[in-house]
Amino acid sequence: MEHHFADCTLDDARLTLTRSGSAVAVEPKVFDLIHLLVRNAGDLVTRDRLVDEVWGGRIVSESAISACIAAARKAVGDTGKAQTVIRTVARRGLMLVAEVSDEAAGPRAVAAPASAAAAQRIRYCLSEDGSAIAYAVSGEGPPVLRFGPPSLQDLETEWAYGLHRSWISPMALHTRYLRFDNVGSGQSGRVLRDVDFETEARDAAAVADAAGFERFAAVSYSGGCIPALTFAALYPERLTRLAIVGGFVEGRSRRGAEVAPDALRGLIAEGWARPESAFASAFAMAYFPEGPVEETRQVLRMTQAASSPEMMLRTRDATNHASVAHLLGQVRCPVLLLHARDDAVHPLSQAQKLAVGIPGAELVVLETTNHVPLHGSPCWERYNRTLAEFLTG
C-alpha cells in the first residue's frame, strides 16, 4: 500500500520511500520508524513503543534512537527545528503531524498492519529435471538476479526473521530484485540431488525466464559466485553486469598443500540439525566475527532452516573442490568485486585472482572482518551505495 504525506510516498509493499518523485535511500530501521509513525498518524508514539517495534524490544542507546529520528526527519524533508512532518512531544514520544492518505481508502485512512506489509509472494517454476524452484521478486527498477550461497538461502525464513529489511530492502529500493532458492533447499523442492554448478546456472536461467527477465544484472554472494560465473559463460547475451561479493577462484581444497583440514565442515556435521547449537554458532561466527550479534543469529537461523545437514555437506564438499579459473576469461560483462580486507573464509588474495583473471574487473576492498557485510557494520552504507550504483549502471 502507498501512503502519501507532505511531498513523500511510502510504499510498505515495495519497502520504498520517495520524496518529490525521487527515491530516498533509508536504512531499514529508519524506514521502520517512518512506517510506524505513518500507520499512527496524528497519534502519539511513545518511546517504549518505538523501541518495541523498531528495535524489537532490545536495549538501545539514546544516541542510536536520536540518530534514527534525525535520519527519519531528513528522509522526509523535515528538521528538528521545523517539525512540520515529525513532531517531538517533550518527554513522551513522537507524532507524525502531516496529513496522510493512502491510494486504497483516501485521506486519513488507517494503514495496513505491519504483518500485511511484511508479506511476500513466492512463485514456482521447474528445472530441467522437473524439480520445483521457488522465487520471489521485490521492488521496481532495472532487473537484478541474486545468486545466493548454494543451500544457504530460504525465501520464507529470510523474510520471517526480518532479514528482508537489511538484505532485500536496500536492493529493492533501486532495482527489481529476483531471489530464488536452490533445488534441495529453502522453499524449493527438497530433493537430495548431486551438486552440479552448471545445472544450478541453468536453474537460474529457468527462474529468469519465469520472472520475465530477458537481459539483467546479477549479484552473487560467497559460493554463489560459482553458478554466477558459470551463468556468465553459458549466457553471455543475457547478463549486463555482475557483482561478486566475497567470491573466490579456488575452493579450499585447491589452495595448496598448506591448507588446514576444513574445520567448518566438522561444525556442520556435528551441529547443523540442532538449532542454537554451539557448533552452528561457531560456524556463524567464523563468517561474521564482527557481528552485530543479533543479525548474525538471524542469518544462522535462516541458513539452518534452509537445508538438511546432508545437503549442506554435499554443497560444502562440492564448493571446496570447485574452481572457476577456466571461466574467468569467458566473462564479457562488466564485473565489480567487493571483498572484506580481513575475510578469514575466502582471503582477499582470492578476490585479487578474480580481478586479474576477469577482463576489466574492478575490486573494492571493504574494511570489515565479516565475510559479507551485515547491517550495522561500519562499511554497510558504503557497501550498499557502491553495489546499487554499479548494478543500476
mmCIF file of C-alpha atoms in Angstrom:
data_model
loop_
_atom_site.group_PDB
_atom_site.id
_atom_site.type_symbol
_atom_site.label_atom_id
_atom_site.label_comp_id
_atom_site.label_asym_id
_atom_site.label_seq_id
_atom_site.Cartn_x
_atom_site.Cartn_y
_atom_site.Cartn_z
ATOM 1 C CA MET A 1 0.000 0.000 0.000
ATOM 2 C CA GLU A 2 1.197 3.510 -0.791
ATOM 3 C CA HIS A 3 0.928 6.143 1.969
ATOM 4 C CA HIS A 4 1.131 9.803 0.868
ATOM 5 C CA PHE A 5 2.102 12.624 3.233
ATOM 6 C CA ALA A 6 3.738 16.025 2.703
ATOM 7 C CA ASP A 7 5.631 15.502 -0.592
ATOM 8 C CA CYS A 8 6.501 11.893 0.312
ATOM 9 C CA THR A 9 5.197 8.467 -0.670
ATOM 10 C CA LEU A 10 5.962 5.439 1.473
ATOM 11 C CA ASP A 11 5.243 2.071 -0.164
ATOM 12 C CA ASP A 12 5.170 -0.635 2.515
ATOM 13 C CA ALA A 13 4.838 -3.456 -0.033
ATOM 14 C CA ARG A 14 7.925 -2.483 -2.026
ATOM 15 C CA LEU A 15 9.700 -1.045 1.036
ATOM 16 C CA THR A 16 10.443 2.241 -0.716
ATOM 17 C CA LEU A 17 10.304 5.934 0.174
ATOM 18 C CA THR A 18 10.154 8.711 -2.407
ATOM 19 C CA ARG A 19 10.116 12.491 -1.967
ATOM 20 C CA SER A 20 9.037 14.806 -4.779
ATOM 21 C CA GLY A 21 9.107 11.783 -7.053
ATOM 22 C CA SER A 22 12.737 10.856 -6.304
ATOM 23 C CA ALA A 23 13.813 7.726 -4.421
ATOM 24 C CA VAL A 24 15.221 8.306 -0.931
ATOM 25 C CA ALA A 25 17.692 5.737 0.385
ATOM 26 C CA VAL A 26 16.972 4.923 4.018
ATOM 27 C CA GLU A 27 18.352 2.374 6.442
ATOM 28 C CA PRO A 28 15.929 -0.417 7.455
ATOM 29 C CA LYS A 29 15.315 0.929 10.971
ATOM 30 C CA VAL A 30 14.743 4.439 9.652
ATOM 31 C CA PHE A 31 12.167 3.029 7.233
ATOM 32 C CA ASP A 32 10.538 1.098 10.097
ATOM 33 C CA LEU A 33 10.364 4.260 12.209
ATOM 34 C CA ILE A 34 8.713 6.277 9.430
ATOM 35 C CA HIS A 35 6.334 3.394 8.717
ATOM 36 C CA LEU A 36 5.355 3.197 12.393
ATOM 37 C CA LEU A 37 4.608 6.933 12.510
ATOM 38 C CA VAL A 38 2.649 6.837 9.241
ATOM 39 C CA ARG A 39 0.486 3.958 10.482
ATOM 40 C CA ASN A 40 -0.289 6.014 13.592
ATOM 41 C CA ALA A 41 -0.530 9.464 12.013
ATOM 42 C CA GLY A 42 -1.930 12.007 14.448
ATOM 43 C CA ASP A 43 -1.371 9.735 17.456
ATOM 44 C CA LEU A 44 1.427 9.802 19.988
ATOM 45 C CA VAL A 45 4.019 7.042 19.565
ATOM 46 C CA THR A 46 5.784 6.627 22.883
ATOM 47 C CA ARG A 47 9.478 5.902 23.253
ATOM 48 C CA ASP A 48 8.712 2.444 24.658
ATOM 49 C CA ARG A 49 6.583 1.565 21.653
ATOM 50 C CA LEU A 50 9.281 2.920 19.375
ATOM 51 C CA VAL A 51 11.861 0.611 20.926
ATOM 52 C CA ASP A 52 9.467 -2.356 20.879
ATOM 53 C CA GLU A 53 8.533 -2.068 17.210
ATOM 54 C CA VAL A 54 11.691 -0.688 15.609
ATOM 55 C CA TRP A 55 14.335 -2.454 17.727
ATOM 56 C CA GLY A 56 12.294 -5.481 18.782
ATOM 57 C CA GLY A 57 12.399 -4.520 22.453
ATOM 58 C CA ARG A 58 16.194 -4.795 22.660
ATOM 59 C CA ILE A 59 18.285 -2.444 24.782
ATOM 60 C CA VAL A 60 19.277 0.516 22.619
ATOM 61 C CA SER A 61 21.184 3.683 23.468
ATOM 62 C CA GLU A 62 19.622 7.142 23.444
ATOM 63 C CA SER A 63 22.197 8.213 20.855
ATOM 64 C CA ALA A 64 21.067 5.424 18.495
ATOM 65 C CA ILE A 65 17.421 6.447 18.907
ATOM 66 C CA SER A 66 18.254 10.117 18.338
ATOM 67 C CA ALA A 67 20.302 9.281 15.243
ATOM 68 C CA CYS A 68 17.429 7.217 13.830
ATOM 69 C CA ILE A 69 14.924 10.038 14.436
ATOM 70 C CA ALA A 70 17.267 12.586 12.854
ATOM 71 C CA ALA A 71 17.693 10.357 9.793
ATOM 72 C CA ALA A 72 13.911 9.922 9.538
ATOM 73 C CA ARG A 73 13.386 13.696 9.643
ATOM 74 C CA LYS A 74 15.991 14.222 6.947
ATOM 75 C CA ALA A 75 14.462 11.479 4.760
ATOM 76 C CA VAL A 76 11.030 13.158 4.777
ATOM 77 C CA GLY A 77 12.443 16.673 4.289
ATOM 78 C CA ASP A 78 11.841 17.792 7.873
ATOM 79 C CA THR A 79 14.154 19.230 10.525
ATOM 80 C CA GLY A 80 14.255 19.157 14.304
ATOM 81 C CA LYS A 81 13.554 22.896 14.293
ATOM 82 C CA ALA A 82 10.692 22.992 11.765
ATOM 83 C CA GLN A 83 8.951 19.715 12.740
ATOM 84 C CA THR A 84 6.308 20.084 10.007
ATOM 85 C CA VAL A 85 6.134 16.305 9.465
ATOM 86 C CA ILE A 86 7.531 14.612 12.592
ATOM 87 C CA ARG A 87 6.857 16.420 15.864
ATOM 88 C CA THR A 88 8.583 15.671 19.157
ATOM 89 C CA VAL A 89 6.237 15.579 22.159
ATOM 90 C CA ALA A 90 8.541 16.518 25.037
ATOM 91 C CA ARG A 91 9.436 13.612 27.350
ATOM 92 C CA ARG A 92 6.726 11.449 25.786
ATOM 93 C CA GLY A 93 7.472 10.463 22.187
ATOM 94 C CA LEU A 94 6.841 11.344 18.539
ATOM 95 C CA MET A 95 3.870 12.151 16.341
ATOM 96 C CA LEU A 96 3.502 12.375 12.563
ATOM 97 C CA VAL A 97 1.537 15.609 12.104
ATOM 98 C CA ALA A 98 1.282 15.740 8.296
ATOM 99 C CA GLU A 99 -1.999 14.550 6.792
ATOM 100 C CA VAL A 100 -1.727 11.002 5.471
ATOM 101 C CA SER A 101 -3.740 9.385 2.692
ATOM 102 C CA ASP A 102 -3.422 6.021 1.009
ATOM 103 C CA GLU A 103 -4.413 5.106 -2.516
ATOM 104 C CA ALA A 104 -6.923 2.497 -1.351
ATOM 105 C CA ALA A 105 -9.062 4.415 1.142
ATOM 106 C CA GLY A 106 -8.416 8.137 0.769
ATOM 107 C CA PRO A 107 -7.402 10.797 3.320
ATOM 108 C CA ARG A 108 -6.665 9.890 6.931
ATOM 109 C CA ALA A 109 -7.141 6.195 6.225
ATOM 110 C CA VAL A 110 -5.931 3.610 8.705
ATOM 111 C CA ALA A 111 -2.841 1.997 7.231
ATOM 112 C CA ALA A 112 -2.361 -1.724 6.765
ATOM 113 C CA PRO A 113 -0.934 -3.570 9.770
ATOM 114 C CA ALA A 114 2.758 -4.380 9.861
ATOM 115 C CA SER A 115 2.097 -8.075 9.214
ATOM 116 C CA ALA A 116 0.456 -7.261 5.884
ATOM 117 C CA ALA A 117 3.327 -5.020 4.867
ATOM 118 C CA ALA A 118 5.712 -7.907 5.526
ATOM 119 C CA ALA A 119 4.018 -10.271 3.065
ATOM 120 C CA GLN A 120 5.885 -11.570 0.051
ATOM 121 C CA ARG A 121 4.691 -13.529 -2.963
ATOM 122 C CA ILE A 122 6.538 -16.758 -3.725
ATOM 123 C CA ARG A 123 6.120 -18.296 -7.155
ATOM 124 C CA TYR A 124 7.427 -21.534 -8.679
ATOM 125 C CA CYS A 125 8.934 -22.766 -11.908
ATOM 126 C CA LEU A 126 10.515 -26.084 -12.940
ATOM 127 C CA SER A 127 14.131 -27.018 -13.531
ATOM 128 C CA GLU A 128 15.158 -29.178 -16.496
ATOM 129 C CA ASP A 129 14.874 -32.296 -14.322
ATOM 130 C CA GLY A 130 11.366 -31.342 -13.151
ATOM 131 C CA SER A 131 12.347 -30.078 -9.668
ATOM 132 C CA ALA A 132 10.392 -27.146 -8.216
ATOM 133 C CA ILE A 133 12.278 -23.852 -7.859
ATOM 134 C CA ALA A 134 10.839 -21.139 -5.587
ATOM 135 C CA TYR A 135 11.421 -17.488 -6.453
ATOM 136 C CA ALA A 136 10.233 -14.017 -5.411
ATOM 137 C CA VAL A 137 10.542 -10.506 -6.840
ATOM 138 C CA SER A 138 10.781 -7.268 -4.813
ATOM 139 C CA GLY A 139 10.963 -3.622 -5.817
ATOM 140 C CA GLU A 140 10.919 -1.708 -9.097
ATOM 141 C CA GLY A 141 13.747 -0.670 -11.392
ATOM 142 C CA PRO A 142 16.405 -2.361 -13.502
ATOM 143 C CA PRO A 143 16.206 -6.190 -13.187
ATOM 144 C CA VAL A 144 18.767 -7.867 -10.899
ATOM 145 C CA LEU A 145 19.076 -11.606 -10.186
ATOM 146 C CA ARG A 146 20.620 -12.856 -6.936
ATOM 147 C CA PHE A 147 22.890 -15.895 -6.741
ATOM 148 C CA GLY A 148 22.941 -16.656 -3.024
ATOM 149 C CA PRO A 149 25.327 -19.104 -1.344
ATOM 150 C CA PRO A 150 24.133 -22.572 -2.505
ATOM 151 C CA SER A 151 21.953 -24.399 0.055
ATOM 152 C CA LEU A 152 22.010 -21.445 2.472
ATOM 153 C CA GLN A 153 19.031 -19.380 1.277
ATOM 154 C CA ASP A 154 15.370 -19.710 2.293
ATOM 155 C CA LEU A 155 12.958 -17.120 0.888
ATOM 156 C CA GLU A 156 10.397 -17.621 3.645
ATOM 157 C CA THR A 157 12.650 -17.609 6.718
ATOM 158 C CA GLU A 158 14.733 -14.774 5.288
ATOM 159 C CA TRP A 159 11.541 -12.708 5.234
ATOM 160 C CA ALA A 160 10.089 -14.018 8.510
ATOM 161 C CA TYR A 161 13.238 -13.277 10.522
ATOM 162 C CA GLY A 162 13.300 -9.673 9.311
ATOM 163 C CA LEU A 163 16.393 -10.033 7.125
ATOM 164 C CA HIS A 164 14.409 -8.548 4.243
ATOM 165 C CA ARG A 165 14.747 -5.185 5.965
ATOM 166 C CA SER A 166 18.537 -5.247 5.717
ATOM 167 C CA TRP A 167 19.281 -7.669 2.849
ATOM 168 C CA ILE A 168 16.429 -7.059 0.427
ATOM 169 C CA SER A 169 15.143 -3.540 1.105
ATOM 170 C CA PRO A 170 18.361 -1.724 0.042
ATOM 171 C CA MET A 171 18.293 -3.631 -3.267
ATOM 172 C CA ALA A 172 14.527 -3.314 -3.827
ATOM 173 C CA LEU A 173 14.812 0.441 -3.349
ATOM 174 C CA HIS A 174 16.701 0.730 -6.654
ATOM 175 C CA THR A 175 16.032 -2.482 -8.606
ATOM 176 C CA ARG A 176 13.545 -5.205 -9.455
ATOM 177 C CA TYR A 177 15.245 -7.816 -7.290
ATOM 178 C CA LEU A 178 14.788 -11.508 -8.107
ATOM 179 C CA ARG A 179 15.722 -14.103 -5.458
ATOM 180 C CA PHE A 180 15.399 -17.871 -5.646
ATOM 181 C CA ASP A 181 16.144 -20.946 -3.536
ATOM 182 C CA ASN A 182 18.384 -23.636 -4.984
ATOM 183 C CA VAL A 183 16.805 -27.036 -5.534
ATOM 184 C CA GLY A 184 17.302 -29.046 -2.346
ATOM 185 C CA SER A 185 16.942 -26.041 -0.048
ATOM 186 C CA GLY A 186 14.573 -23.355 1.167
ATOM 187 C CA GLN A 187 11.122 -23.321 -0.387
ATOM 188 C CA SER A 188 12.276 -25.208 -3.483
ATOM 189 C CA GLY A 189 11.911 -28.963 -3.895
ATOM 190 C CA ARG A 190 13.809 -30.666 -1.049
ATOM 191 C CA VAL A 191 15.327 -33.370 -3.243
ATOM 192 C CA LEU A 192 18.791 -34.639 -2.382
ATOM 193 C CA ARG A 193 20.448 -34.297 -5.780
ATOM 194 C CA ASP A 194 24.115 -34.115 -6.697
ATOM 195 C CA VAL A 195 25.615 -30.627 -6.645
ATOM 196 C CA ASP A 196 26.385 -29.527 -10.202
ATOM 197 C CA PHE A 197 27.065 -25.830 -10.721
ATOM 198 C CA GLU A 198 26.230 -25.882 -14.440
ATOM 199 C CA THR A 199 22.818 -27.346 -13.533
ATOM 200 C CA GLU A 200 22.381 -24.553 -10.976
ATOM 201 C CA ALA A 201 23.211 -21.965 -13.657
ATOM 202 C CA ARG A 202 20.544 -23.477 -15.907
ATOM 203 C CA ASP A 203 18.109 -23.380 -12.986
ATOM 204 C CA ALA A 204 18.838 -19.650 -12.679
ATOM 205 C CA ALA A 205 18.029 -19.237 -16.372
ATOM 206 C CA ALA A 206 14.689 -21.005 -15.816
ATOM 207 C CA VAL A 207 13.899 -18.643 -12.920
ATOM 208 C CA ALA A 208 14.804 -15.595 -15.023
ATOM 209 C CA ASP A 209 12.544 -16.826 -17.831
ATOM 210 C CA ALA A 210 9.643 -17.385 -15.408
ATOM 211 C CA ALA A 211 10.049 -13.884 -13.959
ATOM 212 C CA GLY A 212 10.226 -12.262 -17.402
ATOM 213 C CA PHE A 213 13.890 -11.248 -17.078
ATOM 214 C CA GLU A 214 15.464 -11.253 -20.566
ATOM 215 C CA ARG A 215 18.639 -9.227 -20.016
ATOM 216 C CA PHE A 216 19.624 -8.309 -16.483
ATOM 217 C CA ALA A 217 22.366 -7.661 -13.964
ATOM 218 C CA ALA A 218 23.276 -10.192 -11.278
ATOM 219 C CA VAL A 219 24.840 -10.195 -7.835
ATOM 220 C CA SER A 220 26.425 -13.232 -6.205
ATOM 221 C CA TYR A 221 27.361 -13.864 -2.598
ATOM 222 C CA SER A 222 30.143 -16.177 -1.393
ATOM 223 C CA GLY A 223 29.864 -19.607 -3.084
ATOM 224 C CA GLY A 224 27.131 -18.201 -5.311
ATOM 225 C CA CYS A 225 29.979 -16.873 -7.465
ATOM 226 C CA ILE A 226 30.434 -20.381 -8.952
ATOM 227 C CA PRO A 227 26.982 -20.720 -10.585
ATOM 228 C CA ALA A 228 27.020 -16.959 -11.343
ATOM 229 C CA LEU A 229 30.290 -17.173 -13.313
ATOM 230 C CA THR A 230 29.059 -20.379 -14.954
ATOM 231 C CA PHE A 231 25.913 -18.481 -15.979
ATOM 232 C CA ALA A 232 28.042 -15.629 -17.373
ATOM 233 C CA ALA A 233 29.917 -18.129 -19.559
ATOM 234 C CA LEU A 234 26.785 -20.022 -20.688
ATOM 235 C CA TYR A 235 24.542 -16.984 -21.304
ATOM 236 C CA PRO A 236 26.809 -14.006 -22.130
ATOM 237 C CA GLU A 237 23.999 -12.349 -24.110
ATOM 238 C CA ARG A 238 21.705 -12.210 -21.051
ATOM 239 C CA LEU A 239 23.988 -10.732 -18.407
ATOM 240 C CA THR A 240 24.532 -6.961 -18.480
ATOM 241 C CA ARG A 241 26.822 -6.777 -15.421
ATOM 242 C CA LEU A 242 27.854 -8.915 -12.452
ATOM 243 C CA ALA A 243 28.719 -8.008 -8.853
ATOM 244 C CA ILE A 244 30.590 -10.639 -6.824
ATOM 245 C CA VAL A 245 30.607 -10.273 -3.028
ATOM 246 C CA GLY A 246 33.005 -12.493 -1.048
ATOM 247 C CA GLY A 247 33.895 -14.567 -4.117
ATOM 248 C CA PHE A 248 36.851 -16.828 -4.924
ATOM 249 C CA VAL A 249 38.609 -18.660 -7.759
ATOM 250 C CA GLU A 250 39.541 -21.915 -5.999
ATOM 251 C CA GLY A 251 37.773 -23.744 -3.210
ATOM 252 C CA ARG A 252 39.658 -24.603 -0.025
ATOM 253 C CA SER A 253 40.913 -27.963 -1.248
ATOM 254 C CA ARG A 254 42.593 -26.374 -4.278
ATOM 255 C CA ARG A 255 44.527 -23.677 -2.439
ATOM 256 C CA GLY A 256 47.713 -25.597 -1.838
ATOM 257 C CA ALA A 257 49.104 -28.303 0.442
ATOM 258 C CA GLU A 258 49.357 -25.909 3.371
ATOM 259 C CA VAL A 259 45.567 -25.606 3.714
ATOM 260 C CA ALA A 260 44.393 -26.991 7.060
ATOM 261 C CA PRO A 261 41.540 -29.522 7.334
ATOM 262 C CA ASP A 262 38.096 -27.953 6.903
ATOM 263 C CA ALA A 263 37.004 -27.302 10.484
ATOM 264 C CA LEU A 264 33.757 -25.710 9.300
ATOM 265 C CA ARG A 265 32.722 -28.981 7.659
ATOM 266 C CA GLY A 266 33.033 -30.651 11.046
ATOM 267 C CA LEU A 267 30.840 -27.984 12.618
ATOM 268 C CA ILE A 268 28.150 -28.665 10.002
ATOM 269 C CA ALA A 269 28.312 -32.419 10.581
ATOM 270 C CA GLU A 270 28.103 -32.066 14.365
ATOM 271 C CA GLY A 271 25.555 -29.306 14.863
ATOM 272 C CA TRP A 272 23.658 -28.243 11.758
ATOM 273 C CA ALA A 273 20.460 -30.096 12.682
ATOM 274 C CA ARG A 274 20.290 -28.614 16.196
ATOM 275 C CA PRO A 275 19.005 -25.015 16.428
ATOM 276 C CA GLU A 276 21.161 -22.696 18.541
ATOM 277 C CA SER A 277 23.817 -25.408 18.936
ATOM 278 C CA ALA A 278 27.328 -24.316 19.872
ATOM 279 C CA PHE A 279 28.671 -25.925 16.677
ATOM 280 C CA ALA A 280 26.306 -23.947 14.447
ATOM 281 C CA SER A 281 27.054 -20.741 16.370
ATOM 282 C CA ALA A 282 30.785 -21.284 15.885
ATOM 283 C CA PHE A 283 30.153 -21.745 12.151
ATOM 284 C CA ALA A 284 28.303 -18.405 12.011
ATOM 285 C CA MET A 285 30.980 -16.553 13.975
ATOM 286 C CA ALA A 286 33.647 -17.795 11.564
ATOM 287 C CA TYR A 287 31.782 -15.974 8.791
ATOM 288 C CA PHE A 288 30.677 -12.922 10.811
ATOM 289 C CA PRO A 289 33.174 -12.301 13.657
ATOM 290 C CA GLU A 290 32.355 -8.592 13.636
ATOM 291 C CA GLY A 291 28.609 -9.114 14.166
ATOM 292 C CA PRO A 292 26.289 -7.461 15.053
ATOM 293 C CA VAL A 293 25.323 -10.442 17.206
ATOM 294 C CA GLU A 294 21.553 -10.325 16.645
ATOM 295 C CA GLU A 295 21.931 -10.002 12.881
ATOM 296 C CA THR A 296 24.348 -12.960 12.901
ATOM 297 C CA ARG A 297 21.830 -15.041 14.866
ATOM 298 C CA GLN A 298 19.121 -14.264 12.330
ATOM 299 C CA VAL A 299 21.391 -15.310 9.466
ATOM 300 C CA LEU A 300 22.207 -18.541 11.323
ATOM 301 C CA ARG A 301 18.528 -19.337 11.893
ATOM 302 C CA MET A 302 17.830 -18.847 8.207
ATOM 303 C CA THR A 303 20.749 -20.941 6.990
ATOM 304 C CA GLN A 304 19.960 -23.801 9.384
ATOM 305 C CA ALA A 305 16.368 -23.832 8.164
ATOM 306 C CA ALA A 306 17.437 -23.679 4.531
ATOM 307 C CA SER A 307 18.661 -27.241 4.033
ATOM 308 C CA SER A 308 19.364 -30.578 5.683
ATOM 309 C CA PRO A 309 22.821 -31.444 7.049
ATOM 310 C CA GLU A 310 23.233 -33.947 4.193
ATOM 311 C CA MET A 311 22.571 -31.281 1.553
ATOM 312 C CA MET A 312 24.845 -28.816 3.321
ATOM 313 C CA LEU A 313 27.698 -31.341 3.402
ATOM 314 C CA ARG A 314 27.267 -32.142 -0.291
ATOM 315 C CA THR A 315 27.365 -28.451 -1.129
ATOM 316 C CA ARG A 316 30.333 -27.838 1.146
ATOM 317 C CA ASP A 317 32.337 -30.647 -0.473
ATOM 318 C CA ALA A 318 31.477 -29.506 -3.996
ATOM 319 C CA THR A 319 32.413 -25.901 -3.189
ATOM 320 C CA ASN A 320 35.692 -26.909 -1.539
ATOM 321 C CA HIS A 321 36.776 -28.779 -4.682
ATOM 322 C CA ALA A 322 35.484 -26.234 -7.207
ATOM 323 C CA SER A 323 37.486 -23.910 -9.421
ATOM 324 C CA VAL A 324 36.241 -21.185 -11.749
ATOM 325 C CA ALA A 325 39.679 -20.368 -13.205
ATOM 326 C CA HIS A 326 38.689 -21.732 -16.618
ATOM 327 C CA LEU A 327 35.626 -19.448 -16.762
ATOM 328 C CA LEU A 328 37.219 -16.087 -15.975
ATOM 329 C CA GLY A 329 38.381 -15.252 -19.490
ATOM 330 C CA GLN A 330 34.894 -16.012 -20.870
ATOM 331 C CA VAL A 331 33.144 -13.274 -18.869
ATOM 332 C CA ARG A 332 32.145 -10.441 -21.205
ATOM 333 C CA CYS A 333 30.075 -8.128 -18.998
ATOM 334 C CA PRO A 334 31.400 -5.500 -16.532
ATOM 335 C CA VAL A 335 32.285 -7.081 -13.177
ATOM 336 C CA LEU A 336 32.598 -5.484 -9.740
ATOM 337 C CA LEU A 337 34.249 -7.413 -6.919
ATOM 338 C CA LEU A 338 33.522 -6.451 -3.303
ATOM 339 C CA HIS A 339 35.619 -8.235 -0.691
ATOM 340 C CA ALA A 340 36.422 -7.857 3.001
ATOM 341 C CA ARG A 341 40.007 -6.955 3.708
ATOM 342 C CA ASP A 342 40.227 -9.388 6.648
ATOM 343 C CA ASP A 343 37.980 -12.171 5.335
ATOM 344 C CA ALA A 344 39.004 -15.412 7.096
ATOM 345 C CA VAL A 345 36.741 -17.630 4.939
ATOM 346 C CA HIS A 346 37.916 -16.679 1.446
ATOM 347 C CA PRO A 347 41.020 -14.456 1.739
ATOM 348 C CA LEU A 348 41.425 -11.226 -0.165
ATOM 349 C CA SER A 349 44.011 -12.939 -2.383
ATOM 350 C CA GLN A 350 41.147 -14.944 -3.945
ATOM 351 C CA ALA A 351 39.338 -11.733 -4.930
ATOM 352 C CA GLN A 352 42.579 -10.408 -6.385
ATOM 353 C CA LYS A 353 42.851 -13.564 -8.520
ATOM 354 C CA LEU A 354 39.331 -12.918 -9.786
ATOM 355 C CA ALA A 355 40.269 -9.336 -10.625
ATOM 356 C CA VAL A 356 43.355 -10.465 -12.558
ATOM 357 C CA GLY A 357 41.511 -13.189 -14.471
ATOM 358 C CA ILE A 358 38.285 -11.364 -15.460
ATOM 359 C CA PRO A 359 38.875 -8.789 -18.217
ATOM 360 C CA GLY A 360 38.261 -5.275 -16.927
ATOM 361 C CA ALA A 361 37.063 -6.366 -13.468
ATOM 362 C CA GLU A 362 37.216 -3.818 -10.655
ATOM 363 C CA LEU A 363 37.901 -4.613 -6.992
ATOM 364 C CA VAL A 364 36.570 -2.659 -3.995
ATOM 365 C CA VAL A 365 38.054 -3.664 -0.635
ATOM 366 C CA LEU A 366 35.694 -3.326 2.342
ATOM 367 C CA GLU A 367 37.018 -2.508 5.807
ATOM 368 C CA THR A 368 35.420 -5.375 7.735
ATOM 369 C CA THR A 369 36.243 -8.831 9.078
ATOM 370 C CA ASN A 370 32.810 -10.180 8.101
ATOM 371 C CA HIS A 371 32.757 -12.422 5.049
ATOM 372 C CA VAL A 372 29.758 -10.439 3.755
ATOM 373 C CA PRO A 373 28.787 -7.076 5.314
ATOM 374 C CA LEU A 374 25.843 -7.118 7.724
ATOM 375 C CA HIS A 375 23.525 -4.280 8.683
ATOM 376 C CA GLY A 376 25.277 -2.429 11.489
ATOM 377 C CA SER A 377 28.796 -2.991 10.117
ATOM 378 C CA PRO A 378 30.859 0.213 9.739
ATOM 379 C CA CYS A 379 31.126 -0.298 5.974
ATOM 380 C CA TRP A 380 27.397 -1.038 5.490
ATOM 381 C CA GLU A 381 26.359 2.260 3.871
ATOM 382 C CA ARG A 382 29.374 2.426 1.546
ATOM 383 C CA TYR A 383 28.869 -1.196 0.543
ATOM 384 C CA ASN A 384 25.181 -0.720 -0.352
ATOM 385 C CA ARG A 385 25.811 2.540 -2.180
ATOM 386 C CA THR A 386 28.640 1.058 -4.242
ATOM 387 C CA LEU A 387 26.632 -2.053 -5.070
ATOM 388 C CA ALA A 388 23.493 -0.119 -6.088
ATOM 389 C CA GLU A 389 25.404 2.345 -8.265
ATOM 390 C CA PHE A 390 27.097 -0.471 -10.135
ATOM 391 C CA LEU A 391 24.056 -2.702 -10.632
ATOM 392 C CA THR A 392 21.866 0.155 -11.873
ATOM 393 C CA GLY A 393 24.552 1.424 -14.217
#
